[in-house]
Amino acid sequence: MHNGGALPGGVLLPLELPQETPLVGEKDVENRYSSAVIVKAEVAPGSERHCSGVLLSPRLVLTAGHCVCQERMTASPAGEEQGLMDASSCAKMATVATVMLGLPPEGVGDFEEYDKAIRHYQGEVSPHPEFKISLNSEGLATSSHANLAVIRLNKPVEGRFPAARLADTEVRPNESIIMVGYGHGGSTGDNYGVRLFGVAKVMKATGPGNERVMWEHLRPNAFGGDGGGPCFRRLARSGELVGISVKGLGGQTAFTSTYAYRGWLLSEINRAGRVEPVTPSSGE
Amino acid sequence: MRHHQRLFIQILSSAALLSVLGGCFARTSVEGPPAPRRLTVGPGKPDVANRHLSSVMIKASVEQRDRSICSGVLISPSLVLTAGHCVCKNGRRVQGPNGEERLVFNGSSCQQRVIVKTYVYNPEQENLDKINDPDDYDALTRHYTGRVQPHPRFEVTLIGSGSAAAGTERRLDDYYVESVRADLALVFLTKDVDAKIPIAELPDDEVPVGTRVELVGYGVGYGQQKPGEQMIELRRVGDNKVKDKKELVQSEALKGVLADAEKIVFDRTGALALGGDSGGPCLQMKRNAKGAVVFSLVGIASWSTANESIFTSVYQHREWLGERKRCSRNEACRSRVIEQSETH
């Protein structure tokens, strides 16, 4: 119960809001990583998942499969119940939001406040055809493959939101990367739309085709990414995408290599680019 | 409507947010009065058409980590009017001669600085009618800070009900309103808001009973939301008609408050102000000499029950407001207010 209601005598009170958890990580107030977007999908009725994603073209967003698909229970070959996520149980549509962030023109005391321009789009979800995650009874992933999904937007994003470029080479151990995303995967109110980033270091790649890349923090309290959020190569031209964070699957510090899925991604970008452009309205 | 969309797109299309904010805010051209409709208590509807850009959100103090929100309205590009009780919250307990306890809020109860936020929505957003989370609205938000200056006669007195158990402090809920006077405060902004944000006009006369006005605020909206998921921090607008005070139920609690001429009242035949809407305006749509739509500021939300909302008449304080408005447009005067020493 909020305490913003009326007293017995009826004085209207200011509305007290709950405290927010402070965001941990660097705030992208220079909009260096504006290709990173918010992704929201109703994976089951009444169950909305909040993640991040990245623009691959003005009409195409890449995120993690687990951000837009729902777990279902199946029997394992040994007869035990296990969780399974695959391309057959995904949301049809997702909401994507672009964010321009700015510092207010002056300090506002000990509050962290950011000027923001947030715009939402709708798009059709299309997981990688081989997307498959098995989960144990604690909800931890025991195996994961092709944890990627694209969202084809109904219309191109408006404004200057440069798309991320796919890396031409796989990341190597000890390379520095930048994790980008929207904190807590579902911040609301003042923290909604505050884009964060943090530096991390690549450890090793595992899995078929080295699709799973483990990383570690370079310093304590660095931003650790958000499910579906992009990982960029640090010392390359900005916006060189190397992976998509798997955060949200049992606390693993790993990302799915986009290099390993370059062929599929290029064909999706190509397909999104072939969509008939919206005819500009005439007479103005 | 395409006009709105274009402006919104322009805002969002620049790489450098701050450089564009000076340029192109969506601004609605208001066509005629809102269509009559059945209203329920409370929420009105989201102002996604940007009809009331002059209504702002007031946030907390910058000195204290409280997170309360109120509403307010711009009466010059650098001056916001809100309710005194929104920004003067450090009440003082006073023991009466017969042992009664009062809680008094006045000019010495005020915070120094507050944050003011402007919101511009996107009337052309997809699926607008399906949104049920305030975050899901396209929005351009901008922050300002300002210096609080309460009305010189601002005073709210609450009186303790019953006797508090020995050794315990009364909770705010255990007080009744005894009197509310000049429940107004100004916020002098350290810089002008964007030039495209319109300003509410000070009134030329008092509104007669029966006048249709629009109530605007960023507070709680009832509706289809589940508990804890109210549509707060979203600008809403609803209509109501100014009610005759004599027609209200004259409960003991109301008497002291309604005694003044400065109160404007509404009942639940239309929209009411709710928590967080405090300090928000009620506005009368008018046309100026050139035929353009302007909004004349009628009142500032002061208090509500489930059945009525009481606003402070702006007209009754027009001299103070007019003088302070001129001060806000005079650099020397404005600087003096903003740079006042931190002590009273």
XYZ file of C-alpha atoms in Angstrom:
628
model
C 0.000 0.000 0.000
C 1.473 3.291 -1.034
C 1.228 6.111 1.447
C 0.320 8.703 -1.102
C -3.377 8.574 -0.356
C -5.420 10.898 1.700
C -5.220 11.308 5.448
C -8.462 10.845 7.351
C -8.880 14.583 7.088
C -7.890 14.410 3.496
C -4.570 16.106 2.885
C -3.096 14.859 -0.327
C 0.381 13.644 0.299
C 3.245 13.512 -2.061
C 3.485 9.989 -3.358
C 6.356 8.071 -1.763
C 8.052 5.702 -4.156
C 9.998 2.623 -3.118
C 13.778 2.931 -3.088
C 15.498 1.721 -6.186
C 18.562 -0.460 -6.187
C 21.465 1.646 -7.421
C 22.690 0.645 -10.844
C 26.156 -0.874 -10.987
C 28.266 -0.112 -14.029
C 29.261 2.764 -16.262
C 26.373 4.761 -17.700
C 26.492 5.217 -21.440
C 25.718 8.930 -21.355
C 27.759 9.516 -24.507
C 25.582 7.068 -26.439
C 28.585 5.074 -27.633
C 26.571 1.874 -27.466
C 23.203 3.134 -28.675
C 22.870 0.024 -30.872
C 22.035 -1.816 -27.644
C 18.259 -1.874 -27.133
C 15.731 -2.993 -24.535
C 13.872 -6.208 -25.399
C 10.610 -7.206 -23.720
C 8.633 -10.300 -24.581
C 5.567 -11.900 -23.070
C 6.834 -15.474 -23.111
C 3.692 -16.785 -21.418
C 0.416 -15.070 -20.552
C 1.151 -12.503 -17.845
C 4.854 -13.334 -17.802
C 6.963 -10.655 -19.415
C 10.698 -11.109 -19.720
C 12.977 -8.059 -19.828
C 16.308 -8.354 -21.602
C 18.624 -6.421 -23.860
C 19.453 -6.842 -27.510
C 21.392 -5.168 -30.293
C 20.484 -3.628 -33.625
C 21.997 -5.473 -36.599
C 20.159 -3.235 -39.053
C 17.432 -0.601 -38.688
C 14.839 -3.389 -38.829
C 16.635 -6.264 -37.140
C 17.450 -6.868 -33.482
C 19.513 -9.749 -32.137
C 18.938 -11.062 -28.615
C 19.299 -14.326 -26.717
C 16.851 -17.140 -27.392
C 16.189 -17.557 -23.682
C 14.939 -13.957 -23.551
C 12.028 -14.566 -25.877
C 11.225 -18.252 -25.377
C 9.533 -20.129 -22.549
C 10.766 -23.165 -20.681
C 8.572 -26.247 -20.778
C 8.869 -29.467 -18.834
C 9.711 -32.685 -20.624
C 10.851 -36.140 -19.607
C 14.539 -36.852 -20.112
C 15.593 -40.144 -21.756
C 16.158 -41.439 -18.217
C 12.582 -40.557 -17.349
C 13.360 -37.547 -15.157
C 11.632 -34.252 -15.576
C 13.783 -31.625 -17.177
C 13.279 -28.155 -18.513
C 13.584 -27.507 -22.189
C 13.592 -24.342 -24.229
C 13.591 -24.480 -27.975
C 12.288 -22.720 -31.052
C 8.820 -24.226 -30.605
C 7.947 -22.313 -27.439
C 8.759 -18.681 -28.197
C 6.818 -15.461 -28.038
C 5.428 -14.445 -31.442
C 6.100 -10.758 -30.911
C 8.488 -8.699 -28.819
C 8.813 -5.032 -27.917
C 12.106 -3.291 -28.611
C 13.062 0.133 -27.269
C 15.828 2.442 -28.456
C 17.296 4.852 -25.930
C 19.204 8.116 -26.227
C 20.673 8.996 -22.879
C 22.028 12.274 -21.599
C 23.201 13.851 -18.410
C 21.055 16.675 -17.157
C 22.791 19.997 -17.809
C 23.833 20.244 -14.188
C 24.302 17.992 -11.217
C 21.143 17.079 -9.404
C 22.534 16.405 -5.965
C 23.005 12.831 -4.909
C 20.334 11.595 -7.269
C 21.324 9.817 -10.412
C 19.119 11.332 -13.050
C 19.413 11.036 -16.794
C 17.607 12.832 -19.564
C 16.188 10.178 -21.854
C 14.465 9.742 -25.180
C 12.911 6.281 -25.321
C 11.035 4.890 -28.283
C 9.328 1.502 -28.559
C 8.818 -0.754 -31.570
C 7.070 -4.048 -32.164
C 8.647 -6.942 -33.998
C 8.243 -10.567 -34.917
C 10.388 -13.045 -32.986
C 12.397 -15.637 -34.869
C 14.695 -17.868 -32.803
C 17.637 -19.660 -34.377
C 16.186 -22.897 -35.832
C 18.569 -24.997 -33.724
C 18.019 -23.081 -30.499
C 17.873 -25.531 -27.619
C 18.566 -25.242 -23.911
C 18.161 -28.019 -21.340
C 17.682 -26.973 -17.745
C 17.968 -28.941 -14.539
C 15.483 -28.793 -11.680
C 17.185 -25.651 -10.324
C 16.685 -23.847 -13.603
C 20.372 -23.986 -14.503
C 21.318 -24.710 -18.080
C 22.888 -28.148 -18.475
C 23.331 -27.703 -22.193
C 22.820 -24.812 -24.533
C 22.992 -24.499 -28.289
C 22.357 -21.567 -30.642
C 20.996 -19.353 -27.862
C 20.064 -16.579 -30.275
C 16.910 -15.039 -31.668
C 16.229 -12.166 -34.009
C 13.341 -9.735 -33.864
C 12.168 -8.355 -37.217
C 10.761 -4.923 -36.515
C 7.515 -3.750 -38.098
C 9.258 -0.570 -39.122
C 12.856 0.646 -39.081
C 14.046 2.423 -35.954
C 14.009 6.181 -36.338
C 16.965 8.338 -35.589
C 20.663 7.813 -35.581
C 21.091 4.389 -34.067
C 24.035 2.853 -35.928
C 23.721 -0.909 -36.222
C 26.410 -3.114 -34.738
C 28.832 -4.737 -37.161
C 29.544 -8.460 -36.938
C 33.143 -9.253 -36.040
C 35.183 -10.855 -38.828
C 37.220 -12.965 -36.434
C 36.547 -14.944 -33.281
C 37.626 -13.446 -29.963
C 40.723 -14.929 -28.364
C 41.504 -15.632 -24.707
C 42.623 -12.506 -22.823
C 40.947 -10.156 -25.267
C 39.110 -7.280 -23.632
C 35.418 -6.980 -24.345
C 32.669 -4.535 -23.441
C 29.416 -5.880 -22.025
C 26.440 -3.614 -22.697
C 22.867 -3.763 -21.501
C 20.053 -2.354 -19.433
C 20.624 -3.154 -15.787
C 18.657 -5.709 -13.812
C 16.991 -6.844 -16.990
C 13.848 -5.086 -15.907
C 14.471 -1.836 -14.157
C 11.510 0.437 -13.984
C 10.954 4.067 -13.210
C 14.066 6.199 -13.104
C 16.385 3.323 -13.929
C 14.391 2.240 -16.935
C 16.403 2.905 -20.066
C 19.702 3.656 -18.349
C 22.222 1.858 -20.560
C 25.233 0.415 -18.772
C 28.536 -0.991 -19.885
C 31.555 -2.650 -18.321
C 34.880 -4.092 -19.418
C 35.561 -7.818 -19.140
C 38.149 -10.326 -20.328
C 37.658 -13.410 -22.487
C 38.697 -16.682 -20.818
C 38.038 -19.602 -23.126
C 35.622 -20.857 -25.715
C 33.749 -24.150 -25.377
C 30.997 -26.090 -27.058
C 30.502 -27.148 -30.667
C 32.120 -24.603 -32.960
C 33.383 -22.792 -29.848
C 30.000 -21.072 -29.623
C 30.153 -20.576 -25.865
C 32.707 -18.034 -24.707
C 33.468 -17.730 -21.000
C 34.570 -14.372 -19.654
C 35.501 -12.846 -16.328
C 35.276 -9.463 -14.712
C 38.331 -7.242 -14.862
C 37.391 -5.413 -11.709
C 34.802 -5.731 -8.977
C 31.487 -3.993 -9.523
C 31.917 -3.854 -13.287
C 28.699 -4.212 -15.226
C 28.227 -7.894 -15.987
C 25.921 -7.600 -18.930
C 22.245 -8.295 -19.282
C 20.532 -11.299 -20.890
C 20.562 -10.855 -24.641
C 22.829 -7.819 -24.415
C 25.727 -7.362 -26.808
C 29.420 -7.965 -26.144
C 31.698 -5.797 -28.238
C 35.372 -6.078 -28.975
C 36.989 -3.384 -26.868
C 39.915 -2.199 -28.914
C 38.324 -2.382 -32.312
C 36.261 0.178 -34.103
C 33.216 0.745 -31.987
C 30.307 -1.538 -32.491
C 32.127 -4.730 -33.507
C 29.844 -7.397 -32.128
C 31.408 -10.618 -30.818
C 28.626 -12.131 -28.751
C 25.274 -12.093 -26.983
C 25.177 -12.466 -23.206
C 23.566 -15.585 -21.750
C 22.932 -13.866 -18.424
C 19.786 -15.144 -16.824
C 20.638 -18.816 -17.278
C 22.046 -19.635 -13.888
C 24.582 -16.898 -13.411
C 27.089 -18.069 -15.977
C 29.530 -15.466 -17.176
C 29.398 -16.482 -20.799
C 28.208 -15.233 -24.117
C 27.147 -16.912 -27.315
C 29.687 -16.225 -30.037
C 28.094 -14.390 -32.941
C 31.083 -15.374 -35.087
C 30.013 -18.995 -34.735
C 26.614 -18.054 -36.205
C 27.805 -15.525 -38.722
C 26.223 -17.259 -41.701
C 22.760 -17.308 -40.168
C 23.091 -13.708 -38.971
C 24.188 -12.456 -42.387
C 21.249 -14.152 -44.040
C 18.872 -12.597 -41.489
C 20.392 -9.145 -42.043
C 20.079 -9.651 -45.767
C 16.452 -10.734 -45.397
C 15.573 -7.754 -43.199
C 17.192 -5.455 -45.747
C 15.008 -6.826 -48.525
C 11.814 -5.771 -46.794
C 10.084 -3.162 -48.895
C 10.875 0.228 -47.451
C 7.896 2.195 -46.223
C 6.819 4.493 -49.032
C 7.504 8.052 -47.970
C 4.331 10.056 -47.768
C 3.994 12.604 -50.512
C 2.693 16.119 -50.554
C 4.685 17.557 -47.686
C -1.295 14.052 -36.405
C 1.554 13.531 -38.779
C 2.887 16.805 -37.477
C 3.266 15.358 -33.980
C 5.010 12.335 -35.260
C 7.474 14.304 -37.259
C 8.454 16.428 -34.306
C 8.885 13.416 -32.083
C 11.020 11.695 -34.640
C 13.211 14.736 -34.949
C 13.823 14.704 -31.255
C 14.783 11.091 -31.251
C 16.807 11.208 -34.386
C 19.800 13.102 -33.164
C 22.868 11.349 -31.881
C 23.399 14.023 -29.290
C 20.302 14.156 -27.171
C 21.146 17.322 -25.396
C 21.817 19.321 -28.492
C 18.433 18.469 -29.941
C 16.464 19.041 -26.847
C 16.811 22.714 -27.526
C 15.220 22.274 -30.901
C 12.100 20.379 -31.454
C 9.645 19.211 -28.922
C 6.374 17.782 -30.044
C 3.732 20.340 -29.424
C 0.126 19.621 -29.796
C -2.327 21.926 -31.452
C -5.453 21.569 -29.408
C -8.679 21.470 -31.359
C -11.744 22.309 -29.347
C -12.802 21.044 -25.948
C -12.490 17.352 -25.107
C -15.502 15.293 -26.071
C -17.896 14.862 -23.131
C -17.533 11.449 -21.590
C -18.391 9.522 -18.496
C -15.650 9.876 -15.933
C -14.839 7.942 -12.850
C -12.827 8.948 -9.845
C -9.196 9.299 -10.359
C -7.138 8.565 -13.288
C -8.369 10.453 -16.264
C -6.320 9.200 -19.168
C -2.693 9.410 -20.239
C -1.869 12.719 -21.883
C -0.117 11.093 -24.832
C -1.404 13.890 -27.092
C 0.886 16.299 -25.197
C -2.016 18.614 -24.470
C -0.494 19.625 -21.133
C 3.248 19.825 -21.606
C 3.265 22.716 -19.118
C 2.450 20.236 -16.341
C 5.638 18.877 -14.822
C 6.633 16.287 -12.266
C 8.290 17.444 -9.051
C 10.712 15.062 -7.441
C 11.768 14.989 -3.869
C 14.536 17.053 -2.464
C 18.022 16.902 -3.829
C 19.376 17.016 -0.291
C 17.445 14.052 1.030
C 17.135 10.661 -0.533
C 13.412 10.629 -0.360
C 11.610 9.564 -3.452
C 8.291 11.308 -3.276
C 6.670 12.746 -6.349
C 4.280 15.609 -6.805
C 3.039 17.555 -9.767
C 3.392 21.188 -10.754
C 2.870 23.589 -13.624
C 5.067 26.066 -15.453
C 3.911 29.677 -15.181
C 7.037 31.047 -16.847
C 9.877 29.231 -18.631
C 11.824 29.254 -15.372
C 9.064 29.160 -12.769
C 7.016 26.204 -11.559
C 4.014 26.465 -9.272
C 3.227 23.524 -6.992
C 1.642 22.899 -3.600
C 3.422 24.117 -0.473
C 2.887 20.783 1.244
C 4.789 19.036 -1.575
C 8.047 20.779 -0.848
C 7.637 21.805 2.826
C 7.434 18.480 4.556
C 9.445 18.914 7.736
C 6.550 19.634 10.055
C 6.977 20.798 13.645
C 5.089 19.252 16.582
C 3.405 21.775 18.828
C 1.766 20.961 22.170
C -1.466 22.926 22.788
C -2.640 24.335 26.143
C -5.109 21.485 26.625
C -2.616 18.787 25.784
C -3.673 18.529 22.152
C -0.910 17.966 19.682
C -0.545 19.731 16.394
C 1.750 19.238 13.461
C 2.511 22.526 11.733
C 3.985 22.932 8.259
C 4.999 26.389 7.115
C 7.770 28.292 5.367
C 10.361 26.928 7.774
C 9.474 23.324 6.858
C 10.680 23.551 3.274
C 13.350 21.857 1.261
C 15.848 24.034 -0.527
C 15.950 22.442 -3.929
C 13.864 19.994 -5.918
C 14.014 18.292 -9.291
C 11.518 19.176 -11.995
C 10.940 16.793 -14.900
C 9.286 17.557 -18.225
C 7.745 14.734 -20.279
C 6.947 14.662 -23.985
C 5.060 11.616 -25.272
C 4.642 10.273 -28.792
C 1.023 10.468 -30.011
C 1.862 8.180 -32.940
C 3.292 5.313 -30.919
C 2.078 1.846 -31.955
C -0.489 0.081 -29.747
C -0.959 3.100 -27.470
C -4.285 1.853 -26.146
C -2.788 -1.481 -25.078
C -0.050 -0.119 -22.852
C -0.410 -0.850 -19.142
C 3.048 -0.011 -17.830
C 4.148 3.646 -17.670
C 7.622 2.622 -18.863
C 6.159 1.387 -22.123
C 5.240 4.839 -23.343
C 7.647 6.501 -25.743
C 8.867 9.496 -23.789
C 11.382 12.264 -23.888
C 12.175 13.254 -20.317
C 14.299 16.128 -19.214
C 15.435 17.185 -15.735
C 15.831 20.611 -14.183
C 16.622 21.719 -10.673
C 15.208 24.669 -8.867
C 15.032 26.621 -5.673
C 11.920 26.353 -3.524
C 10.102 29.497 -2.425
C 6.911 28.835 -0.469
C 4.012 31.266 -0.363
C 4.715 33.649 2.549
C 1.437 32.668 4.214
C 1.672 28.941 3.539
C 0.581 26.952 6.565
C -0.957 23.540 7.052
C -1.973 22.547 10.566
C -2.859 18.981 11.456
C -4.317 18.102 14.839
C -3.773 14.794 16.602
C -6.804 12.565 16.937
C -7.453 10.810 20.230
C -4.527 10.280 22.537
C -1.367 8.646 21.366
C -0.225 5.819 23.606
C 2.313 7.058 26.141
C 5.809 7.113 24.794
C 4.797 6.540 21.186
C 4.852 9.045 18.431
C 1.687 9.690 16.499
C 1.757 8.470 12.977
C 0.753 10.879 10.270
C -2.440 8.890 9.795
C -3.514 9.840 13.312
C -3.850 13.515 12.474
C -6.774 15.460 11.063
C -6.537 18.606 9.023
C -7.248 21.689 11.076
C -6.444 24.347 8.523
C -4.801 24.747 5.135
C -3.707 28.195 4.034
C -2.011 29.341 0.833
C -0.918 25.802 -0.029
C 1.406 27.037 -2.769
C 5.105 27.090 -3.452
C 7.227 28.201 -6.359
C 10.287 26.528 -7.801
C 12.735 28.931 -9.471
C 14.573 26.868 -12.075
C 18.287 27.391 -12.601
C 17.657 27.518 -16.355
C 14.685 27.917 -18.662
C 12.861 24.831 -19.831
C 12.931 24.144 -23.558
C 11.419 26.987 -25.566
C 8.805 24.673 -27.080
C 7.273 23.769 -23.735
C 4.198 25.966 -23.322
C 3.409 27.945 -20.202
C 0.082 28.050 -18.363
C -1.359 31.551 -18.142
C -2.303 33.246 -14.905
C -6.075 33.851 -14.764
C -7.838 37.177 -15.352
C -10.748 36.305 -13.107
C -12.066 33.644 -10.746
C -13.819 30.740 -12.436
C -17.549 30.510 -11.783
C -19.124 27.369 -10.360
C -19.893 24.950 -13.174
C -16.850 25.840 -15.270
C -15.359 22.855 -17.032
C -11.664 22.433 -16.320
C -8.986 19.820 -16.899
C -7.088 18.278 -13.978
C -3.520 17.174 -14.694
C -1.059 15.192 -12.586
C 1.616 12.497 -12.421
C 0.175 10.621 -9.447
C -1.729 7.417 -8.908
C -4.186 6.217 -11.501
C -6.766 3.622 -10.629
C -7.872 1.281 -13.302
C -7.216 -2.156 -14.550
C -3.830 -2.270 -12.850
C -3.118 -4.750 -10.133
C -2.192 -3.428 -6.688
C 1.305 -2.044 -6.757
C 1.178 -1.490 -10.485
C -0.487 1.868 -10.616
C 0.211 4.136 -13.494
C 2.403 6.568 -11.639
C 4.955 8.942 -13.099
C 2.772 9.272 -16.168
C 0.996 12.509 -17.018
C -2.758 12.070 -16.941
C -5.590 14.441 -17.639
C -9.247 14.250 -16.643
C -12.156 16.705 -16.663
C -14.410 17.990 -13.979
C -16.606 20.993 -13.250
C -16.028 23.478 -10.465
C -18.481 22.660 -7.710
C -20.319 24.972 -5.334
C -18.741 24.641 -1.896
C -22.140 24.941 -0.252
C -23.220 21.732 -1.939
C -20.478 19.676 -0.345
C -21.137 17.673 2.768
C -19.948 19.950 5.556
C -18.198 17.489 7.774
C -16.207 18.721 10.760
C -13.034 17.821 8.928
C -14.003 19.954 5.960
C -15.138 23.094 7.744
C -11.782 24.555 8.603
C -10.428 23.865 5.192
C -13.309 25.262 3.199
C -13.639 28.464 5.207
C -11.321 30.352 2.845
C -12.355 31.973 -0.382
C -9.202 30.557 -1.878
C -10.489 27.017 -2.205
C -11.911 25.543 -5.409
C -13.712 22.237 -5.030
C -14.596 19.281 -7.212
C -16.706 16.240 -6.473
C -16.608 12.778 -7.904
C -18.910 13.437 -10.827
C -15.628 14.002 -12.663
C -11.928 13.317 -12.274
C -10.278 13.940 -8.901
C -6.677 14.525 -7.889
C -5.047 11.563 -6.154
C -1.791 10.985 -4.307
C 1.114 12.320 -6.332
C -1.205 14.702 -8.169
C -0.636 17.190 -5.338
C 0.610 20.459 -6.728
C -0.799 19.656 -10.158
C -3.005 22.162 -11.942
C -6.584 22.455 -12.990
C -6.736 24.446 -16.184
C -9.425 26.121 -18.221
C -9.118 26.012 -21.973
C -9.507 29.444 -23.552
C -8.755 31.180 -26.811
C -6.504 34.173 -26.915
C -7.037 37.261 -29.087
C -5.547 35.453 -32.076
C -7.891 32.520 -31.623
C -5.170 30.147 -30.452
C -5.860 27.724 -27.611
C -4.303 28.678 -24.288
C -4.709 27.163 -20.848
C -5.583 29.452 -17.992
C -4.437 28.203 -14.600
C -7.371 27.907 -12.220
C -6.046 26.030 -9.209
C -3.347 23.862 -7.650
C -4.255 20.477 -6.110
C -4.094 20.704 -2.322
C -6.036 17.830 -0.877
C -8.598 15.145 -1.627
C -10.816 12.608 -0.026
C -12.447 9.731 -1.850
C -15.291 12.091 -2.730
C -13.852 15.500 -3.399
C -10.712 17.352 -4.367
C -9.806 20.779 -3.049
C -7.614 23.073 -5.109
C -6.037 26.372 -4.073
C -7.370 29.205 -6.212
C -4.625 30.761 -8.287
C -6.687 33.897 -8.888
C -6.764 34.636 -5.162
C -2.964 34.728 -5.157
C -2.524 36.494 -8.475
C -0.596 39.476 -7.137
C 2.075 37.368 -5.477
C 2.249 35.090 -8.510
C 2.432 37.965 -10.994
C 5.225 39.627 -9.087
C 7.194 36.395 -8.693
C 6.669 35.590 -12.364
C 8.217 38.942 -13.315
C 11.085 38.182 -10.954
C 11.677 34.856 -12.700
C 12.135 36.723 -15.987
C 14.574 39.223 -14.490
C 18.029 37.716 -14.314
C 19.143 39.682 -11.266
C 15.984 38.931 -9.298
C 15.995 35.272 -10.257
C 19.669 34.880 -9.311
C 18.996 36.397 -5.902
C 16.297 33.813 -5.240
C 18.372 30.909 -6.473
C 21.496 31.930 -4.591
C 19.841 32.732 -1.287
C 21.913 31.530 1.616
C 21.077 28.002 2.638
C 19.728 29.116 5.983
C 16.418 30.772 6.598
